mmCIF file of C-alpha atoms in Angstrom:
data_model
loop_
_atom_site.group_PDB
_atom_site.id
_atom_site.type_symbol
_atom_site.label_atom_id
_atom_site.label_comp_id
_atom_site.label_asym_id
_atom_site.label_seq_id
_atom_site.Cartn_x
_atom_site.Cartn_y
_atom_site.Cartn_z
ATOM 1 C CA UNK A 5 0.000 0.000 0.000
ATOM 2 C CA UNK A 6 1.246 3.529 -0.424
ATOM 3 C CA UNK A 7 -0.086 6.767 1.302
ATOM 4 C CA UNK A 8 0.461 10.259 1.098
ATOM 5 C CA UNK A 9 -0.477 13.571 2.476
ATOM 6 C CA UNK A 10 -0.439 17.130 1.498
ATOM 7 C CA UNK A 11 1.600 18.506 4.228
ATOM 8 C CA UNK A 12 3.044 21.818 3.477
ATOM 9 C CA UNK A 13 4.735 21.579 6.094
ATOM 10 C CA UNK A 14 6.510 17.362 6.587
ATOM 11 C CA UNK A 15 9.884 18.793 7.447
ATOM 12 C CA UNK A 16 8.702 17.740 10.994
ATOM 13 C CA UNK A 17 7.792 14.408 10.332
ATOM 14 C CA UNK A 18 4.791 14.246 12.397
ATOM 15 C CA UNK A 19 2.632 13.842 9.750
ATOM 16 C CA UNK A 20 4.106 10.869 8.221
ATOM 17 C CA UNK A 21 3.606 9.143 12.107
ATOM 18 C CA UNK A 22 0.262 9.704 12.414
ATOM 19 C CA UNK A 23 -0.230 8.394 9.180
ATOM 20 C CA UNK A 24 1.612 5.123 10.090
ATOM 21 C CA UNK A 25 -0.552 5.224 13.466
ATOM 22 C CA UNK A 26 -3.822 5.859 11.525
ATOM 23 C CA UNK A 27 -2.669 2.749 9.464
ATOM 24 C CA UNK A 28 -2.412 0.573 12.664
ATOM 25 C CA UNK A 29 -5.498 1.878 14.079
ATOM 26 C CA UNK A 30 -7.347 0.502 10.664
ATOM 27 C CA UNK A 31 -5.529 -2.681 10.560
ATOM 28 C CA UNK A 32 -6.538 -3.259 14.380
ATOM 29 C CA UNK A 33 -10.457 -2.503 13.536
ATOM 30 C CA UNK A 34 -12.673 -5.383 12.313
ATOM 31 C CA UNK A 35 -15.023 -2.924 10.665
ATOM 32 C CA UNK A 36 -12.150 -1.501 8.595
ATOM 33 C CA UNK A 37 -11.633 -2.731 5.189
ATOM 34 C CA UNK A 38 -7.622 -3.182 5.818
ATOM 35 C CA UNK A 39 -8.680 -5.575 9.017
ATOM 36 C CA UNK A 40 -5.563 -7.757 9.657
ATOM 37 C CA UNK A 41 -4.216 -6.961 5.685
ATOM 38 C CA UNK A 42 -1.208 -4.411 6.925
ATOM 39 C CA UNK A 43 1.930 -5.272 8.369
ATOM 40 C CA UNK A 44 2.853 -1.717 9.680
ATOM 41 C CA UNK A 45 5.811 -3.041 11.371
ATOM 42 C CA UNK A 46 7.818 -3.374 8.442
ATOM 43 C CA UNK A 47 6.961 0.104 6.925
ATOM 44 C CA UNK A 48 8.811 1.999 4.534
ATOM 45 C CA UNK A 49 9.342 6.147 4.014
ATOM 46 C CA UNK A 50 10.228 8.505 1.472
ATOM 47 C CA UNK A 51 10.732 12.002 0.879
ATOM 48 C CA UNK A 52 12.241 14.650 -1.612
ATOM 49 C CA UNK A 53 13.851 18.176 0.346
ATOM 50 C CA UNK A 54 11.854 19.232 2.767
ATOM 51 C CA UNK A 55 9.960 15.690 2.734
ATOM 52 C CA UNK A 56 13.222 14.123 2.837
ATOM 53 C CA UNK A 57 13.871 15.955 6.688
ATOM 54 C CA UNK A 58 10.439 14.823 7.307
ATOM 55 C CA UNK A 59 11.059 10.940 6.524
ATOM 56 C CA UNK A 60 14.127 11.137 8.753
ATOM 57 C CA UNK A 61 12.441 12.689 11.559
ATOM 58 C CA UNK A 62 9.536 10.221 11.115
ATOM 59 C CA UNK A 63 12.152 7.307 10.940
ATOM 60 C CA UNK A 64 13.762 8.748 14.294
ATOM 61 C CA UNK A 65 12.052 11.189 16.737
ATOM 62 C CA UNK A 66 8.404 9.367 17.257
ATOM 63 C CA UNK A 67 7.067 6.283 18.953
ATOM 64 C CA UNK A 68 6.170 4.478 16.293
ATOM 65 C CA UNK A 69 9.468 4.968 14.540
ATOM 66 C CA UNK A 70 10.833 1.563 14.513
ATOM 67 C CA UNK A 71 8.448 0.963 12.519
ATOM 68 C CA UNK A 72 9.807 2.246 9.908
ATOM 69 C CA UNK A 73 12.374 -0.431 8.494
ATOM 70 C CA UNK A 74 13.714 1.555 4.981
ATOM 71 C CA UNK A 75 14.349 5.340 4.334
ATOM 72 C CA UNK A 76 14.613 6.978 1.004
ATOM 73 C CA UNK A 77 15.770 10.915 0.489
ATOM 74 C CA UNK A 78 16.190 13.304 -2.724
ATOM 75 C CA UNK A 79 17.450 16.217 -2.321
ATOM 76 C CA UNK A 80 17.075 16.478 1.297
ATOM 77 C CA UNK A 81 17.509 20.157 2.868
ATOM 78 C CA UNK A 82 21.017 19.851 4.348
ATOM 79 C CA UNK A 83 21.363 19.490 8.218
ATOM 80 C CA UNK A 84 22.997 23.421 8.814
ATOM 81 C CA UNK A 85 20.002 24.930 6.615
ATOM 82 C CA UNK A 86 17.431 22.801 8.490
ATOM 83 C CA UNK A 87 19.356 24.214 11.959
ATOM 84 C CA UNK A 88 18.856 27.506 10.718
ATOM 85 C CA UNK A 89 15.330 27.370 9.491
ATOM 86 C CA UNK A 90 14.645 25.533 12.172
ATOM 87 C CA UNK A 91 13.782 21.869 10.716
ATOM 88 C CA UNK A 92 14.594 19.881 13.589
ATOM 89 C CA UNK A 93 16.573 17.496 11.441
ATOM 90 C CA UNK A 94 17.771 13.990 13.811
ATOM 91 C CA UNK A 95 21.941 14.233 14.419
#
């Protein structure tokens, strides 16, 4: 499965975890049409500049992110920019 969002703003990341925890809460729901057809523990991430930051920080700053098993970046805003436009980017 792949999902999206239209954050202008997934430097942070958090977006991209409550996504994967929106995920688990479907899989977990017997009403849901993904009941039991998710494994969200073996999730993957991607992101392009500011999306890249975001995938990291998803992949590293949350609880859920060990869920995340593979990271892919383009382009990603480079740690000293993100420092001083305050991305938050993981050391």
């Amino acid at each position: 499965m792949v999902i999206a969002n239209d954050d202008p703003n997934s430097w942070d990341g958090s977006s991209s975890s409550q996504s994967l925890a929106k995920l688990d809460e479907l899989n977990r729901d017997k009403n849901s049409l993904f009941y039991n057809k998710l494994d969200t523990n073996r999730a993957g991430i991607m992101g392009h500049s500011q999306g890249g930051v975001g995938a990291i920080n998803a992949a590293t700053n949350f609880a859920n992110s060990k869920q995340f098993k593979a990271v892919y970046t383009a382009s990603t805003t480079k740690h000293a920019l993100a420092q001083r436009i305050k991305m938050g980017l993981s050391n």
